[in-house]
Tab-separated table of C-alpha atoms in Angstrom:
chain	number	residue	atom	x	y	z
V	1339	UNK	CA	28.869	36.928	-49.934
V	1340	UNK	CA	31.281	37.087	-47.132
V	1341	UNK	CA	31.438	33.670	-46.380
V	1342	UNK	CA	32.710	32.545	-43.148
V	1343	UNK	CA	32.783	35.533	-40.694
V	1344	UNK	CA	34.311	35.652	-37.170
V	1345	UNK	CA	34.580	37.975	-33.795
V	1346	UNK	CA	35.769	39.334	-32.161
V	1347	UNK	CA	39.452	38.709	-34.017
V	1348	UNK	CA	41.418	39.696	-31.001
V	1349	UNK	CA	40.702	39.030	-27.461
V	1350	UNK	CA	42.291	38.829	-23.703
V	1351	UNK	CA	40.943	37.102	-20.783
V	1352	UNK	CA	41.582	36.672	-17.283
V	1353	UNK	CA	41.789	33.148	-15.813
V	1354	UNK	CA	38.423	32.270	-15.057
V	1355	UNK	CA	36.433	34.498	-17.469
V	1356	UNK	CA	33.739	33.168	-19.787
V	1357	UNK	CA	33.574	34.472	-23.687
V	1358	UNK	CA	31.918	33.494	-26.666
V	1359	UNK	CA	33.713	33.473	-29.758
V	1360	UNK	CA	30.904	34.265	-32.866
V	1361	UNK	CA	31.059	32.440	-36.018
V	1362	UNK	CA	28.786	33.530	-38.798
V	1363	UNK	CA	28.418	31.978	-42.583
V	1364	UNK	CA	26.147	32.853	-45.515
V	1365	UNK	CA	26.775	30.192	-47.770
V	1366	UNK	CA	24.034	28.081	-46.418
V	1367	UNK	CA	26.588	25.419	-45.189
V	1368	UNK	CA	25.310	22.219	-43.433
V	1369	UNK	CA	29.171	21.603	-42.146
V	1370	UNK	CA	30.811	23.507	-39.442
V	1371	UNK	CA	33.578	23.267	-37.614
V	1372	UNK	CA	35.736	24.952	-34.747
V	1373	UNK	CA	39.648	24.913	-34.668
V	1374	UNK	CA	42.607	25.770	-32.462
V	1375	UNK	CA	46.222	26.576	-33.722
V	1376	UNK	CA	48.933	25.955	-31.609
V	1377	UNK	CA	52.717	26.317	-32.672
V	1378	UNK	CA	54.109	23.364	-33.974
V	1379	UNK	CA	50.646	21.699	-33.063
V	1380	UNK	CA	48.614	22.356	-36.747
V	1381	UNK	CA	44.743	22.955	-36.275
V	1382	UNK	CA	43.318	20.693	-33.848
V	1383	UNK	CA	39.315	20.012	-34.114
V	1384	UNK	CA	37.611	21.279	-30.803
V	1385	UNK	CA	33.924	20.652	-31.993
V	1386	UNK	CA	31.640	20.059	-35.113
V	1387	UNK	CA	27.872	20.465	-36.499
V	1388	UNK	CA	26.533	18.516	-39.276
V	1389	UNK	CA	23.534	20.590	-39.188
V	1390	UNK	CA	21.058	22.904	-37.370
V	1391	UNK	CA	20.227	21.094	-33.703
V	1392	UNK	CA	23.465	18.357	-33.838
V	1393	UNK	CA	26.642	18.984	-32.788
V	1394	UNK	CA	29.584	16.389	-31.935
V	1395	UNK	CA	32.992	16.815	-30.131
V	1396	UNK	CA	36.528	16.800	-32.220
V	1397	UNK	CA	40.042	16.005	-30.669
V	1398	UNK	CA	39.891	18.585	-27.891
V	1399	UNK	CA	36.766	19.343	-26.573
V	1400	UNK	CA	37.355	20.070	-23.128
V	1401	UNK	CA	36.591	23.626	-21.432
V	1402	UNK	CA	34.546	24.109	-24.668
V	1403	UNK	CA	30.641	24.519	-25.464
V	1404	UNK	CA	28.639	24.547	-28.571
V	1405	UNK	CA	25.374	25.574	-30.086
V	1406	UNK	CA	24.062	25.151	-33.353
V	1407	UNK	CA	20.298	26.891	-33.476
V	1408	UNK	CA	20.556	27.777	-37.384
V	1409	UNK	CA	22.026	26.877	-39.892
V	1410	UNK	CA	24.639	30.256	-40.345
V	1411	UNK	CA	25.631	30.250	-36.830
V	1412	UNK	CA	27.767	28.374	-34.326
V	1413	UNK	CA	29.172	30.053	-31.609
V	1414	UNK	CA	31.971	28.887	-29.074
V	1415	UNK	CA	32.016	29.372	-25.748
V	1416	UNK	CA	34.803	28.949	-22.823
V	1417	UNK	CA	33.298	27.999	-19.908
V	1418	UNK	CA	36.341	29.452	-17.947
V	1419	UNK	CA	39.251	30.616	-19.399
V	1420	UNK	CA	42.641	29.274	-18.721
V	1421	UNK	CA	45.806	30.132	-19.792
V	1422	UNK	CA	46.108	26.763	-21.681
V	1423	UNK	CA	43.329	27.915	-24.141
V	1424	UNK	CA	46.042	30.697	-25.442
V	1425	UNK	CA	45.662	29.976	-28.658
V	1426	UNK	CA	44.612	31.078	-32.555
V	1427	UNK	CA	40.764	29.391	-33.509
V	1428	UNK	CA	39.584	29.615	-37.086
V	1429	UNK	CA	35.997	28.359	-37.790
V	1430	UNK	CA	35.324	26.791	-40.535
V	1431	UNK	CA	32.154	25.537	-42.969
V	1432	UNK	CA	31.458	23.517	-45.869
V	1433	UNK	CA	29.016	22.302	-48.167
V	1434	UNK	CA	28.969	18.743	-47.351
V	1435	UNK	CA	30.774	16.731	-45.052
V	1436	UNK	CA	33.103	15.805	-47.451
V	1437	UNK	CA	33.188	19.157	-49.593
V	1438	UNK	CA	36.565	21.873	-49.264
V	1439	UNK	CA	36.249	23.875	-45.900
V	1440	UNK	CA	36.127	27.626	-45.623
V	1441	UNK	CA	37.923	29.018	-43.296
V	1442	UNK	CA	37.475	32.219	-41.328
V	1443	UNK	CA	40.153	35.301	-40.596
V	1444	UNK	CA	40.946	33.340	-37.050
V	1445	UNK	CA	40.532	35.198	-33.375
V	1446	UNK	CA	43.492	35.393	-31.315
V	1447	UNK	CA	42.555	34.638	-28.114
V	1448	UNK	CA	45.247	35.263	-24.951
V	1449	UNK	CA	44.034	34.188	-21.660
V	1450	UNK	CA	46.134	35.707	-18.711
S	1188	UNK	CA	42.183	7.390	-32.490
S	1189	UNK	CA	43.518	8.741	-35.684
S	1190	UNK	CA	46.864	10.200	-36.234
S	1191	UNK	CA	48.084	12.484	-38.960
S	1192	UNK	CA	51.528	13.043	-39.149
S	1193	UNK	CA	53.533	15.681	-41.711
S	1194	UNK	CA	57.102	15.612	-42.694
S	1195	UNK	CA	59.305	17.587	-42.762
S	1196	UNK	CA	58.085	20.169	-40.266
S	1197	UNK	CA	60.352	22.613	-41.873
S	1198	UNK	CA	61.813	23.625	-45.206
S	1199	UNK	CA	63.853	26.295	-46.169
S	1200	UNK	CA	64.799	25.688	-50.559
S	1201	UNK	CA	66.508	28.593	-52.592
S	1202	UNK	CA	63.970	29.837	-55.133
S	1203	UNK	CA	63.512	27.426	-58.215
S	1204	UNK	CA	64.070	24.457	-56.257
S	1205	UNK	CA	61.467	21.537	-55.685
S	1206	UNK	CA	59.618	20.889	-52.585
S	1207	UNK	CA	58.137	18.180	-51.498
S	1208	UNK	CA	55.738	17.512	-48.228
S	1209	UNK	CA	54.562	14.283	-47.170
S	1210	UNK	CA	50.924	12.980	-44.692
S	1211	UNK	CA	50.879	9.934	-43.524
S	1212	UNK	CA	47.795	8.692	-41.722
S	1213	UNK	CA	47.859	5.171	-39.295
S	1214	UNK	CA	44.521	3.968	-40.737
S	1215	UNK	CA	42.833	3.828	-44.498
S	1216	UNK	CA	41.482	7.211	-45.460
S	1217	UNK	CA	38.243	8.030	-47.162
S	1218	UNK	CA	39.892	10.926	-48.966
S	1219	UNK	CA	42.472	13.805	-48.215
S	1220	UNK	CA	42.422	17.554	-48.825
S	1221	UNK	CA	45.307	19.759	-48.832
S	1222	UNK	CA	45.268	23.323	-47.621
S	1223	UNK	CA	47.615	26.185	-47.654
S	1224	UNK	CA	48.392	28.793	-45.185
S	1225	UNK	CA	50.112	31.640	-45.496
S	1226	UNK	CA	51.829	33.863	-42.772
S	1227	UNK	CA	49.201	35.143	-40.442
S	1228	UNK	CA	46.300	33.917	-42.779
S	1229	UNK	CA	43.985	31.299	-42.529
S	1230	UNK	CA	44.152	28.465	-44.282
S	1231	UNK	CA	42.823	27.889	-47.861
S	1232	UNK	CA	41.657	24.563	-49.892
S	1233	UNK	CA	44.327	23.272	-52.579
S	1234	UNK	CA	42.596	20.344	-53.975
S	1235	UNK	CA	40.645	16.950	-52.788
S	1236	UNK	CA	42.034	13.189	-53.925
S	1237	UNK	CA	39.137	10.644	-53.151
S	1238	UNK	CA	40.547	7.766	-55.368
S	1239	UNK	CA	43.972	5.160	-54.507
S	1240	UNK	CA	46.579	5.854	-56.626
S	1241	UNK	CA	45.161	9.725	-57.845
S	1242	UNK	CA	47.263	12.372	-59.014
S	1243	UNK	CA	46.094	15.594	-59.417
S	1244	UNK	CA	48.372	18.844	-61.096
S	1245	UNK	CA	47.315	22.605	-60.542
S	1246	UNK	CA	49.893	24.451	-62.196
S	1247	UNK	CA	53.716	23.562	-60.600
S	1248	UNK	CA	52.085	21.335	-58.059
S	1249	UNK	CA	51.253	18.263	-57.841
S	1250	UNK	CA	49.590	15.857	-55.344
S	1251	UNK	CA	49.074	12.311	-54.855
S	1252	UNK	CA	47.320	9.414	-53.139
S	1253	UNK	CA	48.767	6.507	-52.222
S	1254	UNK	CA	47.841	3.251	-53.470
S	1255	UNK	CA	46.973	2.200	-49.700
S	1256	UNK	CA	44.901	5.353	-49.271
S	1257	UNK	CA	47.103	5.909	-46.211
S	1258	UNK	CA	49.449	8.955	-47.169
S	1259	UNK	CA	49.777	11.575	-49.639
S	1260	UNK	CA	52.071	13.827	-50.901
S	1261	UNK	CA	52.273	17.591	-52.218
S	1262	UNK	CA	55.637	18.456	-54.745
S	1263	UNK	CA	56.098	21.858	-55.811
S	1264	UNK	CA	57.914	22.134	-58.939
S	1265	UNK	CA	60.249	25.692	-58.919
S	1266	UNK	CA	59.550	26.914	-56.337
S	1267	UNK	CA	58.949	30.744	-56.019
S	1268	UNK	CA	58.473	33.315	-53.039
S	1269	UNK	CA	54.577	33.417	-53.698
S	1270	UNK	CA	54.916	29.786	-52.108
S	1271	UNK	CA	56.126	30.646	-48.999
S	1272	UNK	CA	53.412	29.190	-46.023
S	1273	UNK	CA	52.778	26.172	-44.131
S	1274	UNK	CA	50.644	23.112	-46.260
S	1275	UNK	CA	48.329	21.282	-44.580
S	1276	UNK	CA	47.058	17.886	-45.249
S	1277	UNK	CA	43.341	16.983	-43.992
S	1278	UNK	CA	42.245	13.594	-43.410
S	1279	UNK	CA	38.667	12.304	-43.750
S	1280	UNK	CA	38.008	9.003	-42.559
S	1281	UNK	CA	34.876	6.379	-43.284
S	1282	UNK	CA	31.556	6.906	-40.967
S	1283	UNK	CA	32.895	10.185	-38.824
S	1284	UNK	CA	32.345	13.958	-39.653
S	1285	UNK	CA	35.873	14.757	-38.906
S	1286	UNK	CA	38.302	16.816	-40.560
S	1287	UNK	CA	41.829	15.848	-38.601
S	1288	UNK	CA	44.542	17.962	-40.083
S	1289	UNK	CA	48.020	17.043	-39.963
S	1290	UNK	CA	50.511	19.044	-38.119
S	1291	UNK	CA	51.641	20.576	-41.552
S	1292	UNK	CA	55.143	21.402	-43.435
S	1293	UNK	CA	56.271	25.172	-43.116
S	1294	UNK	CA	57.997	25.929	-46.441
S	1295	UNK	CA	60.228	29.226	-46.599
S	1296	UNK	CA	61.593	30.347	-50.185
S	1297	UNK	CA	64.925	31.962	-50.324
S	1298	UNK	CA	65.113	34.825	-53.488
């Protein structure tokens, strides 16, 4: 298995610019979850899915879209990039809603 | 809405000396998971407490619940370099889907 699998792991943007960042698992997990890491901030939830079809917003939602149309995969998308959404996301899944969460290798994402 | 906070932010302990974080959350908590991060990793799960009052041991740490179900805390007995990272505490709450982490405890192990 390779569990919770993200790209691209590096990427710059111009103000402005659209991206989707891909988040792939294979552990059949209901749960999953996007994250930002900010210095001194910890990981701040942007949005969730408790399944195929739903989705929900976290703590920071703003300038961020998601999609859940299967069960492995739940992308991210910027809408238009600003220099504000500089910042290290990690996706994560889980089991349950309630079960450990697995974390991905992070993409560092610099917006210009 | 709900607010997570760690203490100390920092802690720098010569090697074979205790640590000990602390997450304290401003409303009662459904459980709490604890996650560790190391230098330009991601983070990974620790351990889950679910019931007031638990106390849980892996090895030299140990974590615990409070009775309130409002904060936790991780203690590292001896520490050693292998520790170094930042420890998270995660916060579930009653009728959300949310995993709130708190803003964590960066731990650095002088040899």
């Amino acid at each position: 298995n390779a569990g919770v699998t993200q790209t691209p792991k590096f990427q710059v943007l111009k103000t402005g610019q659209s991206m989707t960042l891909q988040c792939a698992q294979d552990m059949n997990h209901e749960y999953m979850s996007w994250y930002r890491q900010d210095p001194g901030m910890g990981l701040r939830l942007i949005h969730y899915s408790v399944g195929a079809g739903i989705t929900d917003q976290g703590e920071v939602p703003n300038g961020y879209n998601v999609s859940r149309s299967t069960t492995e995969d739940f992308p991210l998308r910027l809408l238009s990039a600003a220099p504000s959404q500089t910042s290290v996301y990690f996706c994560a899944s889980s089991i349950s809603r309630t079960g450990e969460l697995f974390f991905g290798e992070g993409s560092r994402l610099t917006v210009l | 809405g709900q607010q997570v906070m760690q203490i100390p932010q920092y802690q720098h302990v010569q090697e074979g000396e205790d640590f000990t974080t602390y997450c304290n959350s401003s409303t009662t908590l459904s459980n709490i998971q604890w996650y560790k991060q190391r230098p330009g990793g991601h983070p990974v799960f620790l351990i889950q407490l679910v019931k007031s009052g638990e106390v849980k041991k892996q090895k030299r740490l140990t974590f615990q619940f409070g009775e309130a179900k409002k904060n936790s805390s991780l203690h590292i007995t001896a520490t050693q370099t292998t520790d170094v990272g930042t420890y998270f505490c995660a916060v579930g709450t009653s009728g959300t889907y949310k995993y709130i982490f708190g803003t964590g405890t960066r731990l650095k192990v002088l040899a």
